CSV table of C-alpha atoms in Angstrom, one decimal:
chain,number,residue,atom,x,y,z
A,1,UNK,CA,-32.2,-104.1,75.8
A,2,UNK,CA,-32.5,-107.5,77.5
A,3,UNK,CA,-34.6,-110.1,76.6
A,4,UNK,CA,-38.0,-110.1,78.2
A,5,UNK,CA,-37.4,-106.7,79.5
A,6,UNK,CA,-40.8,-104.4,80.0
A,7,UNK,CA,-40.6,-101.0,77.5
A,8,UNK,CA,-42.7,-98.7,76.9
A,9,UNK,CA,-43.3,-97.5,72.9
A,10,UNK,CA,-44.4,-94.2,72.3
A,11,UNK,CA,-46.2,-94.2,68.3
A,12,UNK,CA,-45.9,-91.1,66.2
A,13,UNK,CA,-49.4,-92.1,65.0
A,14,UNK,CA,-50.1,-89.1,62.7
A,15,UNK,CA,-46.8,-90.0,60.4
A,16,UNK,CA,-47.5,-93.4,61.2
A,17,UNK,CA,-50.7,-93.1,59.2
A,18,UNK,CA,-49.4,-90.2,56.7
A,19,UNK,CA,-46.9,-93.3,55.6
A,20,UNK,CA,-49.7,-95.7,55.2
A,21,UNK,CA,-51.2,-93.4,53.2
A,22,UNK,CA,-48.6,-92.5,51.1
A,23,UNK,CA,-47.6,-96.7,50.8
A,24,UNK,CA,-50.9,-97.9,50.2
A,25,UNK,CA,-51.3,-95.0,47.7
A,26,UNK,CA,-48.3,-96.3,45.7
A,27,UNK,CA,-49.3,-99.9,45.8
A,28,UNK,CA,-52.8,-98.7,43.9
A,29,UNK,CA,-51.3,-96.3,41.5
A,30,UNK,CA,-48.3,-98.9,40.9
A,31,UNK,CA,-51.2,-101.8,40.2
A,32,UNK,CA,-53.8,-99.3,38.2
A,33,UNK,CA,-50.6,-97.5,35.7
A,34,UNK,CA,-49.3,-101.6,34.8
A,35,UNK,CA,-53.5,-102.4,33.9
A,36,UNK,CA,-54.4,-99.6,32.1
A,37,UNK,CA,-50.8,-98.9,30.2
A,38,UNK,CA,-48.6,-101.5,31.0
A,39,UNK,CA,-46.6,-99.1,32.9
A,40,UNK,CA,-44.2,-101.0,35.4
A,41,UNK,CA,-42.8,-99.3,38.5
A,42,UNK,CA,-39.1,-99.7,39.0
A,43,UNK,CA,-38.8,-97.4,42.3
A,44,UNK,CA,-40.9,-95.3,44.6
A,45,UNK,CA,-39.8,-92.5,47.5
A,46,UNK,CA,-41.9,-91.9,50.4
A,47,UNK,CA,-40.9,-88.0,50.4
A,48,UNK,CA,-41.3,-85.7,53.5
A,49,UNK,CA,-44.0,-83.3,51.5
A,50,UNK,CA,-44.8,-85.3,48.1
A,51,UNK,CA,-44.0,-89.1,47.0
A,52,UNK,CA,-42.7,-90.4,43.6
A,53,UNK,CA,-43.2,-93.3,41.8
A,54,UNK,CA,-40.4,-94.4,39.1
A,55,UNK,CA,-41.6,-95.8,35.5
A,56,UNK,CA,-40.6,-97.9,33.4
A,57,UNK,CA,-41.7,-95.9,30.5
A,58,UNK,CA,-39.9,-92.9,28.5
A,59,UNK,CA,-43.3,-90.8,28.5
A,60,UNK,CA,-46.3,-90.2,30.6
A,61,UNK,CA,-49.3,-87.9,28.7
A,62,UNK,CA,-51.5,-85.5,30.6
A,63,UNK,CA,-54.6,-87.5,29.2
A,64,UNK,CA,-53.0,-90.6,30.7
A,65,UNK,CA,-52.2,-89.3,34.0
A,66,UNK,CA,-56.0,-87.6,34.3
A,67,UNK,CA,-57.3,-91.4,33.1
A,68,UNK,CA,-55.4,-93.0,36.3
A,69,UNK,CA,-56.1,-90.2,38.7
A,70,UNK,CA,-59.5,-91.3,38.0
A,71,UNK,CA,-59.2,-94.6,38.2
A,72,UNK,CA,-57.3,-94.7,41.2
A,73,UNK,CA,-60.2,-92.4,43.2
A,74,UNK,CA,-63.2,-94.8,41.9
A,75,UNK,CA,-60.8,-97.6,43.8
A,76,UNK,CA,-61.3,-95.4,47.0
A,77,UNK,CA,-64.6,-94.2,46.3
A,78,UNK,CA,-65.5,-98.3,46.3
A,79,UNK,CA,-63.8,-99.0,49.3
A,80,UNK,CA,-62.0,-102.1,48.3
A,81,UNK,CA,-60.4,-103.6,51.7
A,82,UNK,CA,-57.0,-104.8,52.0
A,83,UNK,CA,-55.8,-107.4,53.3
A,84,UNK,CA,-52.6,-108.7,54.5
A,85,UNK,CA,-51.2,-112.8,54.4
A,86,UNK,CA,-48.6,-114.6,55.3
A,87,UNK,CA,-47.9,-117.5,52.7
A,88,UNK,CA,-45.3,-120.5,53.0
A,89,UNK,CA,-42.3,-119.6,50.9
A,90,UNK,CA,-43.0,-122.9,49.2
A,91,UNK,CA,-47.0,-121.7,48.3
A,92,UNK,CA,-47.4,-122.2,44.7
A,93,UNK,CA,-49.6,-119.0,44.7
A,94,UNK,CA,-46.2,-116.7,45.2
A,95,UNK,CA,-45.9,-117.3,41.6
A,96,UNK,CA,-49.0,-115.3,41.1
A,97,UNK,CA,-48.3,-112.0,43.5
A,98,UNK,CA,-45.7,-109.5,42.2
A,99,UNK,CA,-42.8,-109.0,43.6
A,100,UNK,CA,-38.8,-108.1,42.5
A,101,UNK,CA,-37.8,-111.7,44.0
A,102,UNK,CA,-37.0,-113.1,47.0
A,103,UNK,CA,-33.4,-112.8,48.8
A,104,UNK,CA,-31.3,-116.1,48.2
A,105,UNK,CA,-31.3,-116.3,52.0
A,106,UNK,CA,-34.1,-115.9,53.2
A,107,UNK,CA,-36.5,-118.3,55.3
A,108,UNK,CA,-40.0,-118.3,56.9
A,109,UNK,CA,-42.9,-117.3,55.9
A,110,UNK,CA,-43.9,-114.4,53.2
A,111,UNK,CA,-46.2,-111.4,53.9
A,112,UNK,CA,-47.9,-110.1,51.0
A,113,UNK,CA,-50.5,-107.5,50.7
A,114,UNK,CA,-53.5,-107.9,49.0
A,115,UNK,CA,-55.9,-104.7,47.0
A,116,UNK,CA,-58.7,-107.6,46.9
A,117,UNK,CA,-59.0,-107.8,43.3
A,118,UNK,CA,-56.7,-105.3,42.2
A,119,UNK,CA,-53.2,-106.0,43.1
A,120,UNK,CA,-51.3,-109.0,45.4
A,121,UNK,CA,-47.8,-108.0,46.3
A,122,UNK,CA,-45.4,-109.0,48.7
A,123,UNK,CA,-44.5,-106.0,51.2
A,124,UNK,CA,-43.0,-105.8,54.8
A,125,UNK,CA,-44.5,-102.3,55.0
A,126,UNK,CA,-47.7,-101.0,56.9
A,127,UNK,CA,-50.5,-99.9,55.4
A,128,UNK,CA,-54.6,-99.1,55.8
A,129,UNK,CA,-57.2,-102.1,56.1
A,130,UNK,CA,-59.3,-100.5,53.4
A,131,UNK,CA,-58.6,-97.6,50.2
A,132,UNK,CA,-61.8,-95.5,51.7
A,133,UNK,CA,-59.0,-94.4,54.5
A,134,UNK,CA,-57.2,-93.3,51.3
A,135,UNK,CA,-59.6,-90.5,51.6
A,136,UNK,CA,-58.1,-89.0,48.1
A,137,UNK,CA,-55.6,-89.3,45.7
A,138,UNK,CA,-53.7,-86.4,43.8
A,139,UNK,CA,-51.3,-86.9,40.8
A,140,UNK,CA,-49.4,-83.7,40.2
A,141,UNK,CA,-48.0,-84.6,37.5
A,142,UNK,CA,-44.3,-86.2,35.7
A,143,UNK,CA,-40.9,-85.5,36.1
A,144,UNK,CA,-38.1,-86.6,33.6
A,145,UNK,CA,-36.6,-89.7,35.6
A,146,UNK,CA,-33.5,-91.7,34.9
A,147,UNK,CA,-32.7,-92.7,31.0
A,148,UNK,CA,-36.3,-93.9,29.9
A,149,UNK,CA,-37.8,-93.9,33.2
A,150,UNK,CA,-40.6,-91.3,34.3
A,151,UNK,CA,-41.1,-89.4,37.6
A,152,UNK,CA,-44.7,-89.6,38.8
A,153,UNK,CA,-45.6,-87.2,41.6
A,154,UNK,CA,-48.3,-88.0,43.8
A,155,UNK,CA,-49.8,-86.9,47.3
A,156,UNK,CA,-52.5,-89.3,49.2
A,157,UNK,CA,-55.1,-88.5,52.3
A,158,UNK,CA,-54.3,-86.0,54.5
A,159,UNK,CA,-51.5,-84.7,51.8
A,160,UNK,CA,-54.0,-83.4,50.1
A,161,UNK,CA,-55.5,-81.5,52.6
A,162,UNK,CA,-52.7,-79.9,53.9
A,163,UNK,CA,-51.7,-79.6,50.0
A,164,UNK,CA,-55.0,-77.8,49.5
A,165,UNK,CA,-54.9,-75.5,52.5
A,166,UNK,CA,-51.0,-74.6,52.0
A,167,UNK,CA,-52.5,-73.0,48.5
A,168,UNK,CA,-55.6,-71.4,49.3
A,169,UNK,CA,-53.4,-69.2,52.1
A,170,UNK,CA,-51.4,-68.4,49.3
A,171,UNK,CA,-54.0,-67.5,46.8
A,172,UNK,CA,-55.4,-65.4,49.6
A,173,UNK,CA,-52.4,-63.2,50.3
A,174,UNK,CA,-51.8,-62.8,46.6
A,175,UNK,CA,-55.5,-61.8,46.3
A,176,UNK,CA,-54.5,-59.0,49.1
A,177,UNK,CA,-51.4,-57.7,47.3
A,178,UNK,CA,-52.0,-58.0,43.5
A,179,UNK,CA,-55.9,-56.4,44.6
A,180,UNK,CA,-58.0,-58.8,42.4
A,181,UNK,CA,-59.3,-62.2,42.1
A,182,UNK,CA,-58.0,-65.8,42.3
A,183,UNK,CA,-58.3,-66.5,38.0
A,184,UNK,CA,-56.6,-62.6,37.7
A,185,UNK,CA,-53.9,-63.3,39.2
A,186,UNK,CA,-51.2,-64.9,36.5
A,187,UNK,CA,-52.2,-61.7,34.2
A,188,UNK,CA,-51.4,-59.3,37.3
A,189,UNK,CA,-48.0,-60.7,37.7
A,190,UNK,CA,-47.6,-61.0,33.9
A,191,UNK,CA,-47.9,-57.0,33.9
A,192,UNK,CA,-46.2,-56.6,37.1
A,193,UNK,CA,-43.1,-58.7,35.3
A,194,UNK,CA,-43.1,-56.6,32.2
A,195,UNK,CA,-43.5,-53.4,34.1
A,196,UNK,CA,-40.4,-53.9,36.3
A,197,UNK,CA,-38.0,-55.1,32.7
A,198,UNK,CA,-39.8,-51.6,31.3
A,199,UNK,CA,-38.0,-49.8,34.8
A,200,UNK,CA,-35.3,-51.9,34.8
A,201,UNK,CA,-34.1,-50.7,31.5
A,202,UNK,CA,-34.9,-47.2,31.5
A,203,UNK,CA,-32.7,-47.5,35.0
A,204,UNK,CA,-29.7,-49.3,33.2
A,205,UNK,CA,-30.4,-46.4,30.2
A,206,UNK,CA,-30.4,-43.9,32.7
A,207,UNK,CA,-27.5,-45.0,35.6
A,208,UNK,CA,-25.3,-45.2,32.1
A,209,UNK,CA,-26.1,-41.4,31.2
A,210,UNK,CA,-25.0,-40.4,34.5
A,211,UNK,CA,-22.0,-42.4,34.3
A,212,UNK,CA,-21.1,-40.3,31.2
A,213,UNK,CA,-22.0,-37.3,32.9
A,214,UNK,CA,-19.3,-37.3,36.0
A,215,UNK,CA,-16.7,-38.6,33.8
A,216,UNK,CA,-16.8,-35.3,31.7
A,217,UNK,CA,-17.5,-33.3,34.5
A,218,UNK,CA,-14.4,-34.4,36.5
A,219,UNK,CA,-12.6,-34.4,32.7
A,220,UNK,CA,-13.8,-30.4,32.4
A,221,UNK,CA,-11.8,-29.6,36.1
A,222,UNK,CA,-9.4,-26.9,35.3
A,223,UNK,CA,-6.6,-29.1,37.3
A,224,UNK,CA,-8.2,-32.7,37.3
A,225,UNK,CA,-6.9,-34.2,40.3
A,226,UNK,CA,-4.6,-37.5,40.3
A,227,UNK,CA,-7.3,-39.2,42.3
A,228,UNK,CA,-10.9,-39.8,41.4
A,229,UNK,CA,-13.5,-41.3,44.1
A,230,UNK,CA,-17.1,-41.9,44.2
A,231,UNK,CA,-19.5,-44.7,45.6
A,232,UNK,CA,-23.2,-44.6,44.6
A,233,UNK,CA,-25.6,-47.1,45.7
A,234,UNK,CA,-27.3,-47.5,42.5
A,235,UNK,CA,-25.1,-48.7,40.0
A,236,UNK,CA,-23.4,-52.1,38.3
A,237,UNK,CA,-20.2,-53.3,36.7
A,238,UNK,CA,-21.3,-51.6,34.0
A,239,UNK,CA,-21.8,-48.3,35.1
A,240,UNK,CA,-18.1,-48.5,36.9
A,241,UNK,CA,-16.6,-49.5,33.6
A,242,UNK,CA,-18.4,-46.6,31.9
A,243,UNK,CA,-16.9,-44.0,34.2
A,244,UNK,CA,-13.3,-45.0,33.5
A,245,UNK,CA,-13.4,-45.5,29.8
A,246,UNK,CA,-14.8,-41.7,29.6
A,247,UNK,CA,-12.4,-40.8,32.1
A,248,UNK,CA,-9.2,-42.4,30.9
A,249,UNK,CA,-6.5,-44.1,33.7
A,250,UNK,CA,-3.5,-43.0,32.3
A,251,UNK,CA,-2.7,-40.6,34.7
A,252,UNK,CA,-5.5,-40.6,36.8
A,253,UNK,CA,-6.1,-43.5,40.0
A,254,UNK,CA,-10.0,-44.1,39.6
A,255,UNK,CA,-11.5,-45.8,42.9
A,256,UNK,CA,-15.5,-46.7,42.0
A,257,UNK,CA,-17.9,-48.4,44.2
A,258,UNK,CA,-21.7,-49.5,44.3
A,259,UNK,CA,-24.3,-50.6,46.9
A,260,UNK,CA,-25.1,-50.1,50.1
A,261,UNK,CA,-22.5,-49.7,53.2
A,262,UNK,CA,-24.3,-52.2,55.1
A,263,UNK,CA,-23.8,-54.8,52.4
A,264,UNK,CA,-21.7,-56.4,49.7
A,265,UNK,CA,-21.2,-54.4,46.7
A,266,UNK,CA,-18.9,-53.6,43.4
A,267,UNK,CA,-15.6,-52.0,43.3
A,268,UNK,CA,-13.1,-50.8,40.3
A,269,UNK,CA,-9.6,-49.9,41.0
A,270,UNK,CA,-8.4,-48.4,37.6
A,271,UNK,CA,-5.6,-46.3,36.4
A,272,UNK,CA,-2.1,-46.9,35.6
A,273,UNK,CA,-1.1,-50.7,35.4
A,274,UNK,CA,2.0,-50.5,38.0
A,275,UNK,CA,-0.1,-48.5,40.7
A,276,UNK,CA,-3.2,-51.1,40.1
A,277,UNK,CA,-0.8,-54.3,40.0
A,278,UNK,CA,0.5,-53.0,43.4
A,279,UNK,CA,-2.7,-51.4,45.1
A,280,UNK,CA,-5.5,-53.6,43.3
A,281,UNK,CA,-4.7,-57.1,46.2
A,282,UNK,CA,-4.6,-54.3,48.8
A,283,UNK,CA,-7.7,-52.8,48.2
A,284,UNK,CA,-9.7,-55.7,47.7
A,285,UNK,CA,-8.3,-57.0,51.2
A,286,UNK,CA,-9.1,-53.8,52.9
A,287,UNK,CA,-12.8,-54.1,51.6
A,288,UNK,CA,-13.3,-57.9,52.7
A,289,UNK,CA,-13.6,-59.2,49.2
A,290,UNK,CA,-11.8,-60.8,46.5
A,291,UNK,CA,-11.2,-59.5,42.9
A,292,UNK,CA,-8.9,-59.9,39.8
A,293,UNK,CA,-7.5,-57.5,37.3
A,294,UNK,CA,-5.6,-56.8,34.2
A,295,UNK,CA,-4.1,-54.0,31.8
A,296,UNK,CA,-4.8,-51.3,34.5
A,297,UNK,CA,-8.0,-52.4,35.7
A,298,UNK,CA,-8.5,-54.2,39.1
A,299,UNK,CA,-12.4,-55.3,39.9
A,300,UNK,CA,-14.3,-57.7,42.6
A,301,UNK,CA,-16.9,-57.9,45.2
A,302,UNK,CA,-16.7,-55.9,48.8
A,303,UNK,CA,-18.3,-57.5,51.8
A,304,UNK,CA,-17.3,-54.8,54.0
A,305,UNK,CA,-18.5,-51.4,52.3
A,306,UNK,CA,-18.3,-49.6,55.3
A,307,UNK,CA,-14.3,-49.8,55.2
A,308,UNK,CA,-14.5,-47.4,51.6
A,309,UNK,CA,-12.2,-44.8,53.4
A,310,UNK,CA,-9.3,-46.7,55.0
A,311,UNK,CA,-9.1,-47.6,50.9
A,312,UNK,CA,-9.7,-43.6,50.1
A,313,UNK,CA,-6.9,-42.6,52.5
A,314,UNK,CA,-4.2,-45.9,50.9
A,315,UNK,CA,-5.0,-44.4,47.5
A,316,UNK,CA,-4.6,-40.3,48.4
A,317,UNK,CA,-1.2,-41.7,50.4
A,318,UNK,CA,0.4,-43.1,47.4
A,319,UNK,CA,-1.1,-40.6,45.2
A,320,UNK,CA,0.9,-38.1,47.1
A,321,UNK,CA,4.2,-39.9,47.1
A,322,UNK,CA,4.0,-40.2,43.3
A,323,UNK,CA,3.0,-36.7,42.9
A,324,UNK,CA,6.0,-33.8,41.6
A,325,UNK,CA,5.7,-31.8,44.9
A,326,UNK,CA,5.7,-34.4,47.2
């Protein structure tokens, strides 16, 4: 731009005034934690969804963060105006407004924002003329910071709001699905959680009987055959492994796969080590995965399930060159 050229500014006043919010916010609960507990604030971020304030303490109780949320809300509820000044950078009253220091270079005057009689502090930012456009303050609680320093997560003004709304939809839809009330709902999910580990094991308990049941039923064949397929959806690592130690791979090429064609799943190359050294890269290339193997047994993931029988007709072709009659 030139100097003294005409422009036109177009303000994003709703995140405009979400950041004033959020930066007047921090300058109260900053002033209010240091008064009541001495609490100094090292750092703050202005987040997209939620803001944090860094202290200068190790620990933060839930008694003292409901003592400040209340403090901080009878500041709003008072409607304490603030006030911004510009002071010489030689005014003896800098002394008294807190700050982190001036740079070594710099010159002119210095703004500082005042919380009339709560806090003075020196601050480029922009921020509400009075704490009653605050509206509200919400601490959710600490975080674990840097060594000795604590996380304090806050929202301010229309945060809140949206905060508020944001959970209400959800408690509604999980009233709808869990068929019960709002103070049910962490007991329904409790059951719900124990109920599926109750399935989930009988599943495991019953996926590994099965397991043991093909491997004797191919082992009771008359003539077992030198090549043993079978894909299930169901199934694990676990329930592959199981098949082949009933089975045995001495003599028999065991190709095992779980999930679903459309996809990733589990494979298991197993049999005798030369023919799985030599197939096992193959296979796992053929299937669009990646696996590793050792003393016979070659296993990985599959991206492309679907490919299950170009691997079925590698297998039956070296099968047959390695067979007596061939």
């Amino acid at each position: 731009l030139e100097p003294g050229a005409e422009v036109l500014l177009s303000l994003d006043w709703e995140r405009r005034f979400d950041h004033m919010q959020q930066h007047s916010g921090q300058h109260l609960i900053t002033a209010i934690a240091e008064q009541m507990f001495g609490f100094k604030t090292t750092s703050w971020e202005l987040g997209r969804q939620r803001s944090v304030i860094e202290l200068d303490t190790p620990s933060m109780t839930a008694e003292q963060t409901e003592a400040l949320e209340r403090s901080v809300n009878e500041k709003i509820r008072e409607r304490v105006p603030v006030v911004v000044r510009e002071l010489a950078a030689d005014d003896p009253e800098i002394e008294t407004v807190r700050s982190r220091g001036l740079p070594d270079d710099h010159v002119g005057p210095v703004r500082v924002v005042d919380i009339q009689g709560v806090d003075s502090n020196m601050c480029c930012g922009t921020h509400v003329s009075n704490l009653s456009d605050l509206q509200v303050i919400k601490l959710l609680g600490t975080e674990k910071g840097k060594k000795n320093k604590t996380n304090l997560v806050f929202l301010a003004g229309s945060r809140v709001l949206k905060s508020i709304e944001q959970s209400h939809s959800t408690e509604k839809a999980l009233t709808s699905l869990l068929k019960n009330g709002p103070g049910e709902h962490v007991e329904a999910v409790k059951r719900l959680q124990s109920s599926v580990k109750l399935l989930q094991k009988n599943n495991l308990n019953l996926l590994r009987d099965m397991a043991v049941l093909i491997a004797r039923d191919f082992k009771s064949q008359p003539v077992p055959s030198q090549l043993f397929v079978l894909h299930r959806k169901e199934g694990d690592s676990e329930f592959m492994n199981i098949i082949a130690n009933e089975i045995g791979t001495e003599e028999t090429l065991l190709f095992l796969t779980v999930g679903d064609d459309r996809e990733a799943g589990l494979f298991l190359l197993a049999g005798p080590v030369d023919a799985v050294e030599s197939l096992g890269p193959r296979v796992a290339e053929l299937l669009g995965g990646r696996g590793a193997g050792k003393r016979g047994r070659f296993q990985g993931k599959a991206a492309q399930m679907s490919r299950r029988g170009e691997v079925q007709a590698l297998l039956q072709e070296f099968v047959s060159r390695r067979s007596p009659e061939a």
